[in-house]
Coordinates of C-alpha atoms and ligand atoms in Angstrom, one line a residue:
X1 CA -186.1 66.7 67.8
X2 CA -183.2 69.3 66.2
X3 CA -182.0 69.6 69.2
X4 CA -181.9 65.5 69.8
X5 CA -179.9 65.2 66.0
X6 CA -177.2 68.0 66.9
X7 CA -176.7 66.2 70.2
X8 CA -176.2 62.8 68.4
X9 CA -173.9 64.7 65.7
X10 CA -172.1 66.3 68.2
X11 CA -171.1 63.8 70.4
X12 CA -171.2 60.5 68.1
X13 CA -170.4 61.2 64.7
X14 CA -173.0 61.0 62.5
X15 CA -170.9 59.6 59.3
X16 CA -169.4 56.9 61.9
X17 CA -173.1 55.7 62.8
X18 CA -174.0 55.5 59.1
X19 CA -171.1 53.3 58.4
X20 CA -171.3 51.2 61.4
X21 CA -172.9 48.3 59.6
X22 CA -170.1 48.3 56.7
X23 CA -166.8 46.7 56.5
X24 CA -164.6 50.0 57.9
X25 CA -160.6 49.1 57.2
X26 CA -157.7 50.5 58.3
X27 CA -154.5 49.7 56.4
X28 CA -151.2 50.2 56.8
X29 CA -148.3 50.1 53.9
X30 CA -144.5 50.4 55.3
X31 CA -142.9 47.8 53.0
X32 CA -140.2 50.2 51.6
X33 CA -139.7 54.3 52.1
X34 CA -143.7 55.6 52.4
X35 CA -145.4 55.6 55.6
X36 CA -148.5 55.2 54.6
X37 CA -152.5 54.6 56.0
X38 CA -156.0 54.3 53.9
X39 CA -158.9 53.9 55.5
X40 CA -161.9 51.9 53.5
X41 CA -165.4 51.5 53.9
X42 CA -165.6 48.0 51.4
X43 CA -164.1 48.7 48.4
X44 CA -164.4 52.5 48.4
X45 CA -161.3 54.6 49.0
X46 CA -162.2 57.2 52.2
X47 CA -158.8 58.2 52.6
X48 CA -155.1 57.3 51.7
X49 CA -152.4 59.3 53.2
X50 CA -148.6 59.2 52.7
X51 CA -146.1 60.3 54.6
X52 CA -143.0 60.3 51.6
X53 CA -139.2 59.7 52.6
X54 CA -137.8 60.8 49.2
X55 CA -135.7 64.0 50.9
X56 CA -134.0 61.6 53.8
X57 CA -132.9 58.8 50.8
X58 CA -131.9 61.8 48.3
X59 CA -128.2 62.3 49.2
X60 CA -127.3 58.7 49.5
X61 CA -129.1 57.7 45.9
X62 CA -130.8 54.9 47.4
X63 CA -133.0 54.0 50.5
X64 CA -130.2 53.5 53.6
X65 CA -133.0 51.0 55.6
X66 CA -132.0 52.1 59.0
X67 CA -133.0 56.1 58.1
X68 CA -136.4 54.2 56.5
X69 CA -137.2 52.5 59.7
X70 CA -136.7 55.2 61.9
X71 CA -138.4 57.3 59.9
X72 CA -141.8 54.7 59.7
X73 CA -141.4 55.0 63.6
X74 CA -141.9 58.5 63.7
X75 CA -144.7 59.1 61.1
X76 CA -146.8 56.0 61.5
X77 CA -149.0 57.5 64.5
X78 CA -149.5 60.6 62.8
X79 CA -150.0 58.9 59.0
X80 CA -152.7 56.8 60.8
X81 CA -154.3 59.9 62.9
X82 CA -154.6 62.1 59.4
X83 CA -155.9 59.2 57.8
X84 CA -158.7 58.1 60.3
X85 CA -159.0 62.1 60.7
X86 CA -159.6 62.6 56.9
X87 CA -162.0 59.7 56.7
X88 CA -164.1 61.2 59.6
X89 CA -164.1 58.1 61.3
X90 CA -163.2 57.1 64.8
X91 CA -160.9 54.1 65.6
X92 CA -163.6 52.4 67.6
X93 CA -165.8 52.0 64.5
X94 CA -163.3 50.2 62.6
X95 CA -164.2 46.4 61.3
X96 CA -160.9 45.1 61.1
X97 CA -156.7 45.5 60.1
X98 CA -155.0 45.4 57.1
X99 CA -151.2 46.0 57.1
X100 CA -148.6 44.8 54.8
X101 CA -146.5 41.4 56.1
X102 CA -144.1 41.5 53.2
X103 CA -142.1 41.6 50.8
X104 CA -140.3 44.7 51.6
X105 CA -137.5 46.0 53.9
X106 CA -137.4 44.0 57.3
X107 CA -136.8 46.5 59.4
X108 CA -140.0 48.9 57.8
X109 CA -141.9 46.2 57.4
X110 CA -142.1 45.4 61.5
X111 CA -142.7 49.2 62.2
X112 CA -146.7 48.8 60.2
X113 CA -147.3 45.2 61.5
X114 CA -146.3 45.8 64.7
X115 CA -148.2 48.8 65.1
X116 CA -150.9 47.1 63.5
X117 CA -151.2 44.0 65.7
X118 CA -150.8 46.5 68.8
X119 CA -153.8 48.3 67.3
X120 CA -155.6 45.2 66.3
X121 CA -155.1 44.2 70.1
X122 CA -156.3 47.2 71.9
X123 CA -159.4 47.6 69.4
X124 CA -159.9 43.8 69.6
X125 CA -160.3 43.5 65.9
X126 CA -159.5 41.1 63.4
X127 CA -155.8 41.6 61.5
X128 CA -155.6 41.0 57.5
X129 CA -151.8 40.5 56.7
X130 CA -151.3 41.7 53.0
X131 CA -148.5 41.0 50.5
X132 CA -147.6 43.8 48.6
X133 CA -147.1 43.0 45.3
X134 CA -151.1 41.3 45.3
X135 CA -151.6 44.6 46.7
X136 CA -150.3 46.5 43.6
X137 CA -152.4 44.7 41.7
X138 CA -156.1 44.5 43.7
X139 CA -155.6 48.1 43.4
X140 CA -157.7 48.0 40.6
X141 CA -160.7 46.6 42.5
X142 CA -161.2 49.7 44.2
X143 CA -164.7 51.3 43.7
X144 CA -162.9 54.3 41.5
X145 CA -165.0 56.1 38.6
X146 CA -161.3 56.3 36.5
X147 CA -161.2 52.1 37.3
X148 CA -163.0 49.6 36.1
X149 CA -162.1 45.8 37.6
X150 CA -160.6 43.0 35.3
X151 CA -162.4 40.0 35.4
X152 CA -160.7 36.4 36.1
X153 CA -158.0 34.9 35.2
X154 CA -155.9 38.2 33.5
X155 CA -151.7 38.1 33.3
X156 CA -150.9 40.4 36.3
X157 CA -147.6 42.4 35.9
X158 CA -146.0 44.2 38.6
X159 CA -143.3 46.8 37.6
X160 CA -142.0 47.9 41.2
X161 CA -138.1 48.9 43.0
X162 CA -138.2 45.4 43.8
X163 CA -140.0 43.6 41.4
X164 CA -141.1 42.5 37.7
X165 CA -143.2 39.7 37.7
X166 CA -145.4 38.4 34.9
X167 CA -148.8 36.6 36.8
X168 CA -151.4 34.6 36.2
X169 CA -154.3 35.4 38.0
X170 CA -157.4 33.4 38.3
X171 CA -158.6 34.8 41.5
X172 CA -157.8 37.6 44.2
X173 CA -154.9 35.6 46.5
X174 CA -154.5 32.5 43.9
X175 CA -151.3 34.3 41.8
X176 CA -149.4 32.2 40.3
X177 CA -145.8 33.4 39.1
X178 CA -144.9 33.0 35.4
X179 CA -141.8 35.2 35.3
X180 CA -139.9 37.7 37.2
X181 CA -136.7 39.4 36.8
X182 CA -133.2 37.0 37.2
X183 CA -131.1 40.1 38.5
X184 CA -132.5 44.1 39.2
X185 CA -135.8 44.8 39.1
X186 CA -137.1 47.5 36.3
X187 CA -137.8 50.1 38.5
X188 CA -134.1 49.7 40.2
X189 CA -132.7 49.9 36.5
X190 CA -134.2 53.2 35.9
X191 CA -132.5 54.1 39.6
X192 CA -129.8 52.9 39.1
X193 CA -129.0 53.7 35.9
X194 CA -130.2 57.6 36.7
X195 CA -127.5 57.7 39.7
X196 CA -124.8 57.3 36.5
X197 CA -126.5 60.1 35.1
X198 CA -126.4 62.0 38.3
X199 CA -130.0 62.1 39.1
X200 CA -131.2 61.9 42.3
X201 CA -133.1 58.6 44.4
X202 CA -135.6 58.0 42.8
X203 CA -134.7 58.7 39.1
X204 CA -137.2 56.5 37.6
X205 CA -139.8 60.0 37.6
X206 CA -136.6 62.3 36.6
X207 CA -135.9 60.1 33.5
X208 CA -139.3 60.0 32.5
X209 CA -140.0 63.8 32.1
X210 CA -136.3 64.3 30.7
X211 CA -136.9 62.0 28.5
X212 CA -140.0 63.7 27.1
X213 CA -137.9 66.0 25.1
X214 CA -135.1 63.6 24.2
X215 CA -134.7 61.0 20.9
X216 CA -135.7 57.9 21.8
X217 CA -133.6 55.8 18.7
X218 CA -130.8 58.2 19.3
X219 CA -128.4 55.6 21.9
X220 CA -129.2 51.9 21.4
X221 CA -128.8 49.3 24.2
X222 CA -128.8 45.2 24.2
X223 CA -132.6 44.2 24.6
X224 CA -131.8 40.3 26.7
X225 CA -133.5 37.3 24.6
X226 CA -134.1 35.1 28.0
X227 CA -136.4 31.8 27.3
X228 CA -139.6 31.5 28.9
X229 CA -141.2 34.5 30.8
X230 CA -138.3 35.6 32.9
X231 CA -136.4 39.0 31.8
X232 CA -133.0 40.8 33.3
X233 CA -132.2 44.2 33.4
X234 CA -128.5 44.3 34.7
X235 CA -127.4 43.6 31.2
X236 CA -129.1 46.6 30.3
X237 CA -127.8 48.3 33.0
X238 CA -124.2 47.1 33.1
X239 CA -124.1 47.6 28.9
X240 CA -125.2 52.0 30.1
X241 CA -122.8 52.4 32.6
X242 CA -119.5 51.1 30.3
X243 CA -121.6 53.2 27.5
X244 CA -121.2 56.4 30.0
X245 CA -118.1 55.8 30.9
X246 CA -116.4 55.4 27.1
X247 CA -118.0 58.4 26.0
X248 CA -117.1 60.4 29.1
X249 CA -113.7 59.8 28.1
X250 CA -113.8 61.5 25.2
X251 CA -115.9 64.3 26.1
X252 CA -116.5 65.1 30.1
X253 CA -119.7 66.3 29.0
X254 CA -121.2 63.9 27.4
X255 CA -124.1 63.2 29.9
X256 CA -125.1 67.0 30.4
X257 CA -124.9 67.7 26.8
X258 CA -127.3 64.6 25.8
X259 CA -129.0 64.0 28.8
X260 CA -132.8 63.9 27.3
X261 CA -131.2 61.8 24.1
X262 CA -129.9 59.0 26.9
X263 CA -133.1 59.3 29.2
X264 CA -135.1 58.5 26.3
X265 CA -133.2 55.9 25.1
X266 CA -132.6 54.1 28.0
X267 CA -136.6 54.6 28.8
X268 CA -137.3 52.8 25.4
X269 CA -135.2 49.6 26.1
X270 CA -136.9 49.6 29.8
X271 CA -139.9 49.1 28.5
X272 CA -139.4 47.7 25.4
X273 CA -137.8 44.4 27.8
X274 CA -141.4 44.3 29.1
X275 CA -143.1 44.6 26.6
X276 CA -141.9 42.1 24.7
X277 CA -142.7 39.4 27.7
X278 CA -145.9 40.6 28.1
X279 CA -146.5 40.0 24.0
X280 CA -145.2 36.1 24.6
X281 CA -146.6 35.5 28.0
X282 CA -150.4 36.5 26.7
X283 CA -150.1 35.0 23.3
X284 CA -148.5 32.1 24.9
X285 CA -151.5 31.8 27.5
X286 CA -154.2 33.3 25.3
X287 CA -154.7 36.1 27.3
X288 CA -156.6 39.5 26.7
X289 CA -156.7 41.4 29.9
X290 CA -153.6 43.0 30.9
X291 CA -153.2 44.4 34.2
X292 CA -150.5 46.6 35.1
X293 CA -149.6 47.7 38.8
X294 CA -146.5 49.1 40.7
X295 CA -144.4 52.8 40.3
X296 CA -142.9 51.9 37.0
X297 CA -146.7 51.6 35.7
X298 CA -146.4 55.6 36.4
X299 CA -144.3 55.6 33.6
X300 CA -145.8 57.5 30.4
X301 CA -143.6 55.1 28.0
X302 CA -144.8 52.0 29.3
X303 CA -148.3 53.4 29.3
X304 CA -148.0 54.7 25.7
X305 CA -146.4 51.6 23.9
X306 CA -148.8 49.1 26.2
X307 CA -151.9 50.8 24.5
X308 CA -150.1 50.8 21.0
X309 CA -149.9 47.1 21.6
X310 CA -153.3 46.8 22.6
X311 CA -154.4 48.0 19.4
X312 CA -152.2 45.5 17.4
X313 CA -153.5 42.2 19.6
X314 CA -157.0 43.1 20.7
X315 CA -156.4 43.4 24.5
X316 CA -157.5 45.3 27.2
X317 CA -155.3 46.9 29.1
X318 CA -156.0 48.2 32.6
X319 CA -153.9 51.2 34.1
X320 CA -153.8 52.0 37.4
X321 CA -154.5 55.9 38.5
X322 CA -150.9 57.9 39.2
X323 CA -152.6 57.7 43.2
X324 CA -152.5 53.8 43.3
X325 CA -149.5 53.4 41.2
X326 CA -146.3 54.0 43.4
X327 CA -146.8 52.8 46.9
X328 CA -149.7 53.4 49.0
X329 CA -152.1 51.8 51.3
X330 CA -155.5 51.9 49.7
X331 CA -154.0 49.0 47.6
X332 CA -153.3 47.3 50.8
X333 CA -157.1 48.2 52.0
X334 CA -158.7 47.0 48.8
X335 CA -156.5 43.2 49.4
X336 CA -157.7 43.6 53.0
X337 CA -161.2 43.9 52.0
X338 CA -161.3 40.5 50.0
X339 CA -159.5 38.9 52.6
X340 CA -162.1 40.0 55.1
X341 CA -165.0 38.8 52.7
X342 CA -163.1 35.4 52.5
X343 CA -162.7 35.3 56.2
X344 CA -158.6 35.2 55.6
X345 CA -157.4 36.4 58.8
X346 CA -154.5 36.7 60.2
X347 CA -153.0 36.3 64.1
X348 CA -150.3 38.0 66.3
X349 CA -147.6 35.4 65.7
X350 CA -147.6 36.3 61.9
X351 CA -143.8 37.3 61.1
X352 CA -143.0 40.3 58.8
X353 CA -141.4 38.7 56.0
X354 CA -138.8 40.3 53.8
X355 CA -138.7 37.9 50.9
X356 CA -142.7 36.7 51.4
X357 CA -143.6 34.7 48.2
X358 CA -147.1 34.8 46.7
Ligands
KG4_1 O1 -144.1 50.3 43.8 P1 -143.1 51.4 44.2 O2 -143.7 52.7 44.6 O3 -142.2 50.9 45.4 C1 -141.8 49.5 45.4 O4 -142.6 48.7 45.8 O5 -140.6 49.4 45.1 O6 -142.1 51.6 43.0 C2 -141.0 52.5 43.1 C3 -140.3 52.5 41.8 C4 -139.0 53.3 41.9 O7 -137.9 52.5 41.3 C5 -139.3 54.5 41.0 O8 -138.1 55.0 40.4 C6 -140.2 53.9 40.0 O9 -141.1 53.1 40.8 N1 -141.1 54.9 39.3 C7 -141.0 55.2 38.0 C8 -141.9 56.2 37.7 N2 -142.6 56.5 38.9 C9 -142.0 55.7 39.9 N3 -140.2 54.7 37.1 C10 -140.3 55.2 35.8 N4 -141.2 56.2 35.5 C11 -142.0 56.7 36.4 N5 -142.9 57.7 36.0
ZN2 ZN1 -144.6 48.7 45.6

């Protein structure tokens, strides 16, 4: 009988056999600079592996799409090996797809969902097209003992490279947009406006432990009054740079000598932008969950003020962990998941779409 088990261990893999009769998903996130693959047996996280492209982007201060693409095509095989690897489970015992269609970078994009739907092909198994942003936000579905799920509807708000969008959401793929960002998205503010102060791509992380030690009243910059729920940043952004370059003038120095001062100041009007939304958009709609998602919900600032707030208007406030916040694909997984319950599945002649809408 010992004998019989080590045989079966050996040869089958006894942790694919016990999962056989669960929903097993493999997803894939290459929206923007991360290669990156979970695999999920329902909503629990097995693995979730990244493959990060911060030193290729770092001399140009942004993400040059060409280098991003190429650099998906080379990491995606092994990304998707370490991640089945780390999970312990073999491709033949997956249930089904999940890769992200969009929005995102074209040219990364069709690197995951083409390897996907080849995948999908040869394993015969059903493919779950994911949109990111709804990814960003499911992440805090995942079976997790430092998450706990919202309930229906909440306001969803994405703070991403790409994206700032206020949400209504009264069910896991019914999202409906309330506001978003006219010009740069928050977390290309902090980019950008860190590439002035000579940081390095991406300066949203850089500004937020420089600006740890710096005064955050110490520089003041215009906070935009926009109706309804929409919010800019390029005001913001535009009103730095000419700050920068005035004081420069004067003194060469300037942005070495009060770097943390500037970080922290800058930080503050970030997030005091969104903050200020988020207080009109849930007073507006009478809502009491707030769900943050995306790289800029990282941010200590954001995470600090958000729970000050909380206190002041009763809500509850739901913060991702730092390993769902910036890109991954366990987020895509956990969408994937709840599109496979619904029975939302995809086909081949799905395109990857750059600008996908919710
Ligand atoms: O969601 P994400 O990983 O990728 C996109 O979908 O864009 O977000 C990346 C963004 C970058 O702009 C990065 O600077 C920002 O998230 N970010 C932060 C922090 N961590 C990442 N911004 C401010 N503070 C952070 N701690
Ligand atoms: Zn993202």
């Amino acid at each position: 009988m010992y004998f019989f088990l080590m045989l079966i261990f050996y040869f089958c893999n006894v942790k694919s056999l016990i999962l056989l009769k669960t929903d097993l998903i493999l997803a894939i996130e290459s929206s923007c600079d991360d290669t990156a693959a979970a695999v999920l047996n329902g909503r629990k996280v097995l693995s979730n592996c990244i493959a990060n492209q911060d030193m290729i982007h770092k001399a140009y201060g942004g993400i040059v799409p060409e280098l991003a693409s190429r650099a998906h095509q080379s990491k995606i095989i092994p990304v998707v090996t370490q991640a089945l690897s780390e999970a312990n489970i073999d491709k033949k015992a997956l249930t089904a797809i999940a890769y992200t269609q969009g929005p995102g970078l074209l040219g990364s994009l069709l690197v995951g969902s083409s390897f996907a739907k080849s995948l999908a092909m040869a394993l015969n198994l059903p493919l779950l097209p994911i949109h990111h942003m709804q990814g960003h936000l499911l992440a805090h579905f995942i079976q997790d003992k430092n998450l706990k799920p919202p309930c229906f509807p909440f306001l969803g708000v994405t703070l991403s490279g790409g994206h700032t969008q206020l949400l209504l959401v009264n069910e896991y793929f019914e999202m409906k947009l309330l506001g978003t960002s006219l010009d740069d998205a928050i977390g290309e503010a902090f980019d950008k406006c860190g590439k002035r102060m000579g940081l390095s791509y991406p300066a949203g992380p850089q500004i937020d432990k420089l600006a740890q030690a710096g005064d955050s009243q110490r520089f003041s910059f215009p906070i935009p009054n926009l109706n309804r729920y929409d919010v800019s940043y390029s005001g913001v952004k535009t009103a730095f740079t000419n700050f920068i370059h005035k004081q420069e003038q004067k003194n060469p120095d300037f942005i070495q000598q009060h770097l943390n001062d500037l970080c922290a100041s800058l930080q503050f009007t970030l997030v005091q932008i969104i903050l200020n939304k988020i207080e009109k958009t849930a007073k507006d709609l009478g809502l009491k969950q707030i769900v943050i998602g995306g790289g800029v919900a990282a941010n200590s600032e954001i995470r600090k003020q958000l729970e000050a707030r909380a206190q002041t208007h009763k809500w509850e406030i739901f913060l991702p962990p730092l390993a769902y916040t910036t890109d991954n694909a366990a987020m895509i997984g956990i969408a994937g998941y709840y599109k496979l319950q619904q029975k939302k599945y995809g086909n081949l002649s799905d395109s990857a779409q750059a600008r996908l809408t919710l």
